[in-house]
PDB file of C-alpha atoms in Angstrom:
ATOM      1  CA  UNK A 945      20.690  80.579 178.752  1.00  0.00           C
ATOM      2  CA  UNK A 946      22.118  77.381 178.809  1.00  0.00           C
ATOM      3  CA  UNK A 947      20.347  74.164 179.858  1.00  0.00           C
ATOM      4  CA  UNK A 948      21.719  70.772 180.747  1.00  0.00           C
ATOM      5  CA  UNK A 949      19.045  68.991 182.306  1.00  0.00           C
ATOM      6  CA  UNK A 950      19.736  65.020 182.387  1.00  0.00           C
ATOM      7  CA  UNK A 951      16.634  64.393 183.348  1.00  0.00           C
ATOM      8  CA  UNK A 952      15.492  65.412 180.056  1.00  0.00           C
ATOM      9  CA  UNK A 953      17.941  62.881 178.212  1.00  0.00           C
ATOM     10  CA  UNK A 954      14.940  60.549 176.760  1.00  0.00           C
ATOM     11  CA  UNK A 955      13.512  63.830 175.249  1.00  0.00           C
ATOM     12  CA  UNK A 956      16.659  65.139 173.496  1.00  0.00           C
ATOM     13  CA  UNK A 957      17.656  61.368 172.287  1.00  0.00           C
ATOM     14  CA  UNK A 958      14.083  61.220 170.868  1.00  0.00           C
ATOM     15  CA  UNK A 959      14.320  64.812 169.185  1.00  0.00           C
ATOM     16  CA  UNK A 960      17.786  63.820 167.783  1.00  0.00           C
ATOM     17  CA  UNK A 961      17.033  60.184 166.294  1.00  0.00           C
ATOM     18  CA  UNK A 962      13.796  62.393 164.670  1.00  0.00           C
ATOM     19  CA  UNK A 963      16.813  63.817 162.122  1.00  0.00           C
ATOM     20  CA  UNK A 964      17.546  61.599 159.272  1.00  0.00           C
ATOM     21  CA  UNK A 965      21.321  62.476 159.670  1.00  0.00           C
ATOM     22  CA  UNK A 966      21.299  60.817 163.328  1.00  0.00           C
ATOM     23  CA  UNK A 967      18.986  57.829 162.532  1.00  0.00           C
ATOM     24  CA  UNK A 968      22.228  55.386 161.741  1.00  0.00           C
ATOM     25  CA  UNK A 969      23.643  56.128 165.347  1.00  0.00           C
ATOM     26  CA  UNK A 970      23.540  53.356 168.080  1.00  0.00           C
ATOM     27  CA  UNK A 971      22.491  53.748 171.397  1.00  0.00           C
ATOM     28  CA  UNK A 972      26.279  54.402 172.402  1.00  0.00           C
ATOM     29  CA  UNK A 973      26.986  56.939 169.748  1.00  0.00           C
ATOM     30  CA  UNK A 974      23.543  58.827 170.689  1.00  0.00           C
ATOM     31  CA  UNK A 975      24.662  59.024 174.228  1.00  0.00           C
ATOM     32  CA  UNK A 976      28.030  60.308 173.428  1.00  0.00           C
ATOM     33  CA  UNK A 977      26.315  62.955 170.977  1.00  0.00           C
ATOM     34  CA  UNK A 978      24.090  64.390 173.871  1.00  0.00           C
ATOM     35  CA  UNK A 979      27.056  64.503 176.277  1.00  0.00           C
ATOM     36  CA  UNK A 980      29.088  66.320 174.103  1.00  0.00           C
ATOM     37  CA  UNK A 981      25.948  68.814 173.007  1.00  0.00           C
ATOM     38  CA  UNK A 982      24.709  71.870 175.053  1.00  0.00           C
ATOM     39  CA  UNK A 983      21.221  73.112 175.040  1.00  0.00           C
ATOM     40  CA  UNK A 984      20.767  76.678 175.068  1.00  0.00           C
ATOM     41  CA  UNK A 985      17.745  79.012 174.468  1.00  0.00           C
ATOM     42  CA  UNK A 986      17.680  82.103 172.525  1.00  0.00           C
ATOM     43  CA  UNK A 987      15.009  85.243 172.625  1.00  0.00           C
ATOM     44  CA  UNK A 988      13.783  86.372 169.384  1.00  0.00           C
ATOM     45  CA  UNK A 989      15.940  88.936 167.369  1.00  0.00           C
ATOM     46  CA  UNK A 990      19.191  87.341 168.806  1.00  0.00           C
ATOM     47  CA  UNK A 991      22.533  86.565 166.553  1.00  0.00           C
ATOM     48  CA  UNK A 992      23.685  83.040 167.069  1.00  0.00           C
ATOM     49  CA  UNK A 993      26.979  83.801 164.902  1.00  0.00           C
ATOM     50  CA  UNK A 994      28.047  86.297 162.289  1.00  0.00           C
ATOM     51  CA  UNK A 995      29.293  85.788 158.634  1.00  0.00           C
ATOM     52  CA  UNK A 996      33.170  85.748 159.419  1.00  0.00           C
ATOM     53  CA  UNK A 997      32.781  84.273 163.014  1.00  0.00           C
ATOM     54  CA  UNK A 998      35.146  80.940 163.616  1.00  0.00           C
ATOM     55  CA  UNK A 999      33.152  78.226 162.496  1.00  0.00           C
ATOM     56  CA  UNK A1000      33.011  76.333 166.110  1.00  0.00           C
ATOM     57  CA  UNK A1001      29.676  74.739 166.206  1.00  0.00           C
ATOM     58  CA  UNK A1002      26.793  72.615 164.469  1.00  0.00           C
ATOM     59  CA  UNK A1003      23.323  73.686 165.696  1.00  0.00           C
ATOM     60  CA  UNK A1004      20.137  71.388 165.745  1.00  0.00           C
ATOM     61  CA  UNK A1005      16.845  73.248 166.119  1.00  0.00           C
ATOM     62  CA  UNK A1006      14.468  71.659 168.838  1.00  0.00           C
ATOM     63  CA  UNK A1007      12.179  74.769 168.634  1.00  0.00           C
ATOM     64  CA  UNK A1008      11.699  77.905 167.064  1.00  0.00           C
ATOM     65  CA  UNK A1009      12.798  79.171 163.766  1.00  0.00           C
ATOM     66  CA  UNK A1010      16.166  81.071 162.772  1.00  0.00           C
ATOM     67  CA  UNK A1011      16.774  82.844 159.369  1.00  0.00           C
ATOM     68  CA  UNK A1012      20.156  82.750 157.589  1.00  0.00           C
ATOM     69  CA  UNK A1013      21.724  85.753 155.411  1.00  0.00           C
ATOM     70  CA  UNK A1014      24.688  87.026 154.354  1.00  0.00           C
ATOM     71  CA  UNK A1015      26.071  90.666 153.469  1.00  0.00           C
ATOM     72  CA  UNK A1016      27.087  91.693 150.091  1.00  0.00           C
ATOM     73  CA  UNK A1017      29.723  93.767 149.094  1.00  0.00           C
ATOM     74  CA  UNK A1018      27.635  96.947 149.806  1.00  0.00           C
ATOM     75  CA  UNK A1019      26.778  96.000 153.344  1.00  0.00           C
ATOM     76  CA  UNK A1020      23.295  94.675 152.985  1.00  0.00           C
ATOM     77  CA  UNK A1021      21.784  91.557 153.904  1.00  0.00           C
ATOM     78  CA  UNK A1022      20.911  89.022 151.119  1.00  0.00           C
ATOM     79  CA  UNK A1023      19.604  85.405 150.174  1.00  0.00           C
ATOM     80  CA  UNK A1024      17.242  84.785 153.294  1.00  0.00           C
ATOM     81  CA  UNK A1025      16.517  81.038 153.887  1.00  0.00           C
ATOM     82  CA  UNK A1026      14.893  80.027 157.388  1.00  0.00           C
ATOM     83  CA  UNK A1027      15.158  76.769 159.006  1.00  0.00           C
ATOM     84  CA  UNK A1028      12.784  75.364 161.069  1.00  0.00           C
ATOM     85  CA  UNK A1029      12.510  72.610 164.140  1.00  0.00           C
ATOM     86  CA  UNK A1030      14.296  69.203 163.574  1.00  0.00           C
ATOM     87  CA  UNK A1031      16.553  70.732 161.068  1.00  0.00           C
ATOM     88  CA  UNK A1032      20.476  71.267 161.471  1.00  0.00           C
ATOM     89  CA  UNK A1033      22.825  73.916 160.146  1.00  0.00           C
ATOM     90  CA  UNK A1034      25.539  74.765 159.014  1.00  0.00           C
ATOM     91  CA  UNK A1035      26.240  72.592 156.161  1.00  0.00           C
ATOM     92  CA  UNK A1036      28.439  74.973 154.149  1.00  0.00           C
ATOM     93  CA  UNK A1037      32.284  74.413 154.999  1.00  0.00           C
ATOM     94  CA  UNK A1038      32.219  71.027 156.148  1.00  0.00           C
ATOM     95  CA  UNK A1039      35.834  69.939 156.904  1.00  0.00           C
ATOM     96  CA  UNK A1040      37.137  72.714 154.845  1.00  0.00           C
ATOM     97  CA  UNK A1041      36.261  76.398 156.281  1.00  0.00           C
ATOM     98  CA  UNK A1042      37.404  78.016 159.115  1.00  0.00           C
ATOM     99  CA  UNK A1043      34.670  80.668 159.533  1.00  0.00           C
ATOM    100  CA  UNK A1044      30.806  80.796 158.956  1.00  0.00           C
ATOM    101  CA  UNK A1045      29.476  81.925 155.630  1.00  0.00           C
ATOM    102  CA  UNK A1046      26.580  83.663 156.606  1.00  0.00           C
ATOM    103  CA  UNK A1047      24.892  84.970 159.739  1.00  0.00           C
ATOM    104  CA  UNK A1048      22.307  83.318 161.379  1.00  0.00           C
ATOM    105  CA  UNK A1049      19.535  85.081 163.622  1.00  0.00           C
ATOM    106  CA  UNK A1050      16.653  83.624 165.685  1.00  0.00           C
ATOM    107  CA  UNK A1051      12.932  84.793 164.282  1.00  0.00           C
ATOM    108  CA  UNK A1052      11.241  83.324 167.607  1.00  0.00           C
ATOM    109  CA  UNK A1053      12.068  82.147 170.672  1.00  0.00           C
ATOM    110  CA  UNK A1054      14.634  79.355 170.023  1.00  0.00           C
ATOM    111  CA  UNK A1055      15.874  76.298 171.733  1.00  0.00           C
ATOM    112  CA  UNK A1056      18.962  74.610 170.412  1.00  0.00           C
ATOM    113  CA  UNK A1057      21.243  71.499 170.820  1.00  0.00           C
ATOM    114  CA  UNK A1058      24.754  73.208 169.996  1.00  0.00           C
ATOM    115  CA  UNK A1059      27.484  70.416 168.999  1.00  0.00           C
ATOM    116  CA  UNK A1060      31.149  71.317 168.646  1.00  0.00           C
ATOM    117  CA  UNK A1061      31.879  71.288 165.124  1.00  0.00           C
ATOM    118  CA  UNK A1062      35.049  69.306 165.578  1.00  0.00           C
ATOM    119  CA  UNK A1063      33.065  66.475 167.320  1.00  0.00           C
ATOM    120  CA  UNK A1064      30.276  66.526 164.498  1.00  0.00           C
ATOM    121  CA  UNK A1065      32.539  66.120 161.683  1.00  0.00           C
ATOM    122  CA  UNK A1066      34.264  63.444 163.444  1.00  0.00           C
ATOM    123  CA  UNK A1067      30.983  61.799 163.917  1.00  0.00           C
ATOM    124  CA  UNK A1068      30.684  61.971 160.088  1.00  0.00           C
ATOM    125  CA  UNK A1069      33.830  60.473 158.879  1.00  0.00           C
ATOM    126  CA  UNK A1070      33.154  57.683 161.508  1.00  0.00           C
ATOM    127  CA  UNK A1071      29.296  57.060 159.825  1.00  0.00           C
ATOM    128  CA  UNK A1072      29.169  56.667 156.078  1.00  0.00           C
ATOM    129  CA  UNK A1073      25.183  56.904 156.274  1.00  0.00           C
ATOM    130  CA  UNK A1074      25.837  60.123 158.580  1.00  0.00           C
ATOM    131  CA  UNK A1075      27.859  61.761 155.422  1.00  0.00           C
ATOM    132  CA  UNK A1076      25.040  60.431 153.011  1.00  0.00           C
ATOM    133  CA  UNK A1077      22.295  62.298 154.893  1.00  0.00           C
ATOM    134  CA  UNK A1078      24.518  65.625 155.344  1.00  0.00           C
ATOM    135  CA  UNK A1079      25.267  65.809 151.610  1.00  0.00           C
ATOM    136  CA  UNK A1080      21.491  64.946 150.503  1.00  0.00           C
ATOM    137  CA  UNK A1081      20.478  67.883 153.075  1.00  0.00           C
ATOM    138  CA  UNK A1082      23.066  69.993 151.941  1.00  0.00           C
ATOM    139  CA  UNK A1083      21.907  69.225 148.110  1.00  0.00           C
ATOM    140  CA  UNK A1084      18.468  70.188 149.332  1.00  0.00           C
ATOM    141  CA  UNK A1085      19.676  73.506 150.474  1.00  0.00           C
ATOM    142  CA  UNK A1086      21.494  74.205 147.343  1.00  0.00           C
ATOM    143  CA  UNK A1087      18.490  73.415 145.012  1.00  0.00           C
ATOM    144  CA  UNK A1088      16.177  75.617 147.071  1.00  0.00           C
ATOM    145  CA  UNK A1089      18.754  78.438 147.041  1.00  0.00           C
ATOM    146  CA  UNK A1090      18.997  78.350 143.248  1.00  0.00           C
ATOM    147  CA  UNK A1091      15.535  77.966 142.745  1.00  0.00           C
ATOM    148  CA  UNK A1092      14.930  81.087 144.833  1.00  0.00           C
ATOM    149  CA  UNK A1093      17.339  83.505 143.191  1.00  0.00           C
ATOM    150  CA  UNK A1094      16.176  82.302 139.710  1.00  0.00           C
ATOM    151  CA  UNK A1095      12.630  83.221 140.560  1.00  0.00           C
ATOM    152  CA  UNK A1096      13.539  86.426 142.582  1.00  0.00           C
ATOM    153  CA  UNK A1097      15.098  87.918 139.502  1.00  0.00           C
ATOM    154  CA  UNK A1098      12.062  89.676 138.029  1.00  0.00           C
ATOM    155  CA  UNK A1099      10.997  93.407 137.605  1.00  0.00           C
ATOM    156  CA  UNK A1100       7.739  92.687 138.807  1.00  0.00           C
ATOM    157  CA  UNK A1101       6.996  93.458 142.529  1.00  0.00           C
ATOM    158  CA  UNK A1102       4.064  91.640 142.940  1.00  0.00           C
ATOM    159  CA  UNK A1103       5.742  88.535 141.696  1.00  0.00           C
ATOM    160  CA  UNK A1104       8.805  89.227 143.808  1.00  0.00           C
ATOM    161  CA  UNK A1105       6.639  89.459 147.059  1.00  0.00           C
ATOM    162  CA  UNK A1106       4.487  86.386 145.890  1.00  0.00           C
ATOM    163  CA  UNK A1107       7.608  84.318 145.545  1.00  0.00           C
ATOM    164  CA  UNK A1108       9.008  85.416 148.640  1.00  0.00           C
ATOM    165  CA  UNK A1109       5.888  84.427 150.520  1.00  0.00           C
ATOM    166  CA  UNK A1110       5.751  80.976 148.681  1.00  0.00           C
ATOM    167  CA  UNK A1111       9.528  80.196 149.735  1.00  0.00           C
ATOM    168  CA  UNK A1112       8.381  80.998 153.142  1.00  0.00           C
ATOM    169  CA  UNK A1113       5.598  78.680 152.769  1.00  0.00           C
ATOM    170  CA  UNK A1114       8.166  76.011 151.446  1.00  0.00           C
ATOM    171  CA  UNK A1115      10.760  76.650 154.221  1.00  0.00           C
ATOM    172  CA  UNK A1116       8.765  76.854 157.461  1.00  0.00           C
ATOM    173  CA  UNK A1117       5.140  76.427 156.328  1.00  0.00           C
ATOM    174  CA  UNK A1118       2.864  73.424 157.155  1.00  0.00           C
ATOM    175  CA  UNK A1119       0.213  72.002 154.779  1.00  0.00           C
ATOM    176  CA  UNK A1120      -3.384  71.882 155.947  1.00  0.00           C
ATOM    177  CA  UNK A1121      -6.163  69.736 155.651  1.00  0.00           C
ATOM    178  CA  UNK A1122      -7.908  71.796 153.310  1.00  0.00           C
ATOM    179  CA  UNK A1123      -4.718  71.997 151.094  1.00  0.00           C
ATOM    180  CA  UNK A1124      -3.690  75.448 152.075  1.00  0.00           C
ATOM    181  CA  UNK A1125      -0.120  76.422 153.511  1.00  0.00           C
ATOM    182  CA  UNK A1126      -0.037  78.019 156.692  1.00  0.00           C
ATOM    183  CA  UNK A1127       3.065  79.584 157.948  1.00  0.00           C
ATOM    184  CA  UNK A1128       2.919  79.710 161.502  1.00  0.00           C
ATOM    185  CA  UNK A1129       5.252  81.789 162.492  1.00  0.00           C
ATOM    186  CA  UNK A1130       4.882  85.659 162.269  1.00  0.00           C
ATOM    187  CA  UNK A1131       6.256  87.422 159.557  1.00  0.00           C
ATOM    188  CA  UNK A1132       5.991  91.289 159.744  1.00  0.00           C
ATOM    189  CA  UNK A1133       5.646  93.101 156.304  1.00  0.00           C
ATOM    190  CA  UNK A1134       9.061  94.768 157.072  1.00  0.00           C
ATOM    191  CA  UNK A1135      10.681  91.409 157.245  1.00  0.00           C
ATOM    192  CA  UNK A1136       8.810  90.359 153.830  1.00  0.00           C
ATOM    193  CA  UNK A1137      10.201  93.581 152.056  1.00  0.00           C
ATOM    194  CA  UNK A1138      13.673  92.454 152.873  1.00  0.00           C
ATOM    195  CA  UNK A1139      13.289  89.237 151.540  1.00  0.00           C
ATOM    196  CA  UNK A1140      11.550  90.562 148.169  1.00  0.00           C
ATOM    197  CA  UNK A1141      13.886  93.134 147.804  1.00  0.00           C
ATOM    198  CA  UNK A1142      10.702  95.785 147.755  1.00  0.00           C
ATOM    199  CA  UNK A1143       9.706  98.847 149.886  1.00  0.00           C
ATOM    200  CA  UNK A1144       7.612  98.372 153.001  1.00  0.00           C
ATOM    201  CA  UNK A1145       4.947 100.307 151.185  1.00  0.00           C
ATOM    202  CA  UNK A1146       5.032  98.320 147.898  1.00  0.00           C
ATOM    203  CA  UNK A1147       5.113  95.129 150.339  1.00  0.00           C
ATOM    204  CA  UNK A1148       2.129  95.991 151.743  1.00  0.00           C
ATOM    205  CA  UNK A1149       0.308  97.014 148.636  1.00  0.00           C
ATOM    206  CA  UNK A1150       1.441  93.684 146.801  1.00  0.00           C
ATOM    207  CA  UNK A1151       0.159  91.570 149.958  1.00  0.00           C
ATOM    208  CA  UNK A1152      -3.547  93.682 149.794  1.00  0.00           C
ATOM    209  CA  UNK A1153      -3.674  92.621 145.879  1.00  0.00           C
ATOM    210  CA  UNK A1154      -2.706  89.026 146.695  1.00  0.00           C
ATOM    211  CA  UNK A1155      -5.436  88.939 149.434  1.00  0.00           C
ATOM    212  CA  UNK A1156      -8.057  90.649 147.336  1.00  0.00           C
ATOM    213  CA  UNK A1157      -7.370  87.850 144.888  1.00  0.00           C
ATOM    214  CA  UNK A1158      -7.576  85.329 147.348  1.00  0.00           C
ATOM    215  CA  UNK A1159      -4.064  83.800 146.676  1.00  0.00           C
ATOM    216  CA  UNK A1160      -3.168  84.483 150.308  1.00  0.00           C
ATOM    217  CA  UNK A1161      -4.369  85.175 153.955  1.00  0.00           C
ATOM    218  CA  UNK A1162      -2.574  87.667 156.007  1.00  0.00           C
ATOM    219  CA  UNK A1163      -3.798  88.392 159.757  1.00  0.00           C
ATOM    220  CA  UNK A1164      -1.844  89.222 162.849  1.00  0.00           C
ATOM    221  CA  UNK A1165       1.547  88.695 161.066  1.00  0.00           C
ATOM    222  CA  UNK A1166       0.332  85.163 159.914  1.00  0.00           C
ATOM    223  CA  UNK A1167       0.393  83.889 156.182  1.00  0.00           C
ATOM    224  CA  UNK A1168      -1.604  81.039 154.539  1.00  0.00           C
ATOM    225  CA  UNK A1169      -1.301  80.475 151.081  1.00  0.00           C
ATOM    226  CA  UNK A1170      -4.507  79.511 149.733  1.00  0.00           C
ATOM    227  CA  UNK A1171      -3.857  78.980 145.748  1.00  0.00           C
ATOM    228  CA  UNK A1172      -2.143  75.612 145.896  1.00  0.00           C
ATOM    229  CA  UNK A1173      -2.069  73.079 143.300  1.00  0.00           C
ATOM    230  CA  UNK A1174       0.041  69.510 142.951  1.00  0.00           C
ATOM    231  CA  UNK A1175       2.119  71.477 145.889  1.00  0.00           C
ATOM    232  CA  UNK A1176       3.054  74.004 143.933  1.00  0.00           C
ATOM    233  CA  UNK A1177       1.918  77.695 143.971  1.00  0.00           C
ATOM    234  CA  UNK A1178      -0.107  79.160 141.075  1.00  0.00           C
TER     235      UNK A1178
END
C-alpha cells in the first residue's frame, strides 16, 4: 500500500530528522528528501526484496520491525539481523553493488519511507556528515554481526538459544525501569529455532530451562530478558 499525504509532511520531517544520518540536512535538503521518497505499508510476512534483486531503494523504518537474512549455498537461511523503527537499510554495497546482498522480510505490520538509492547516494556524496553517520552505522552492524557469529559457534543448544534471545534484545529490545530488556515484538519458537540453529522441540526445551532459571520471561510470544548486569547478559 502506497501512502503519499502531504498533510503528514511535518510528521515525516520530524521522523527523518530523528535519525542521526539526516540531522545535518537543512530544511531544503529535508524537503527534497521527502519529495523523493514514498511512504509504503506492508503486512507481516511480506518480502521487501530478495537477495540478488536490483538494489534500487534505501529504506527508513517509520514503524514495525523487519529481519534480514541471506541464503547459503545449500539454500538455507543464515545470519539473522533485525531492524527496528528509526533505523535504515541497506548499507552493504553503497556506491558499488548492483544487487541486494540479502533478503528482507517484515516481522510485523510495517510502515517505511522508500528512497531511491541513486538519490540517497547523491545525498551522501554532497553531505560529508551524512557519509560519516552512514559509515558509523555500517560499522555498528558489522560489529554486531561478527559478535553474533562468534557467540553462536557453540555445540551447546542452550547457549545458542540464550545467545539468540540476547541478540534479539540488543537489536529490537527496550530497557525497562527494573533493568530488564523487553522485546516488544512477538517472536515465535519457530522463529527463535531458525536464529539459534536448533529444532523447534529443542528450542522449546531450552526456553523452558531459561525460564526455570529466571533468566527470561516468555508469554504470548513476548520475551523479557531478566538477567542483565552492566548492559550485558549473564
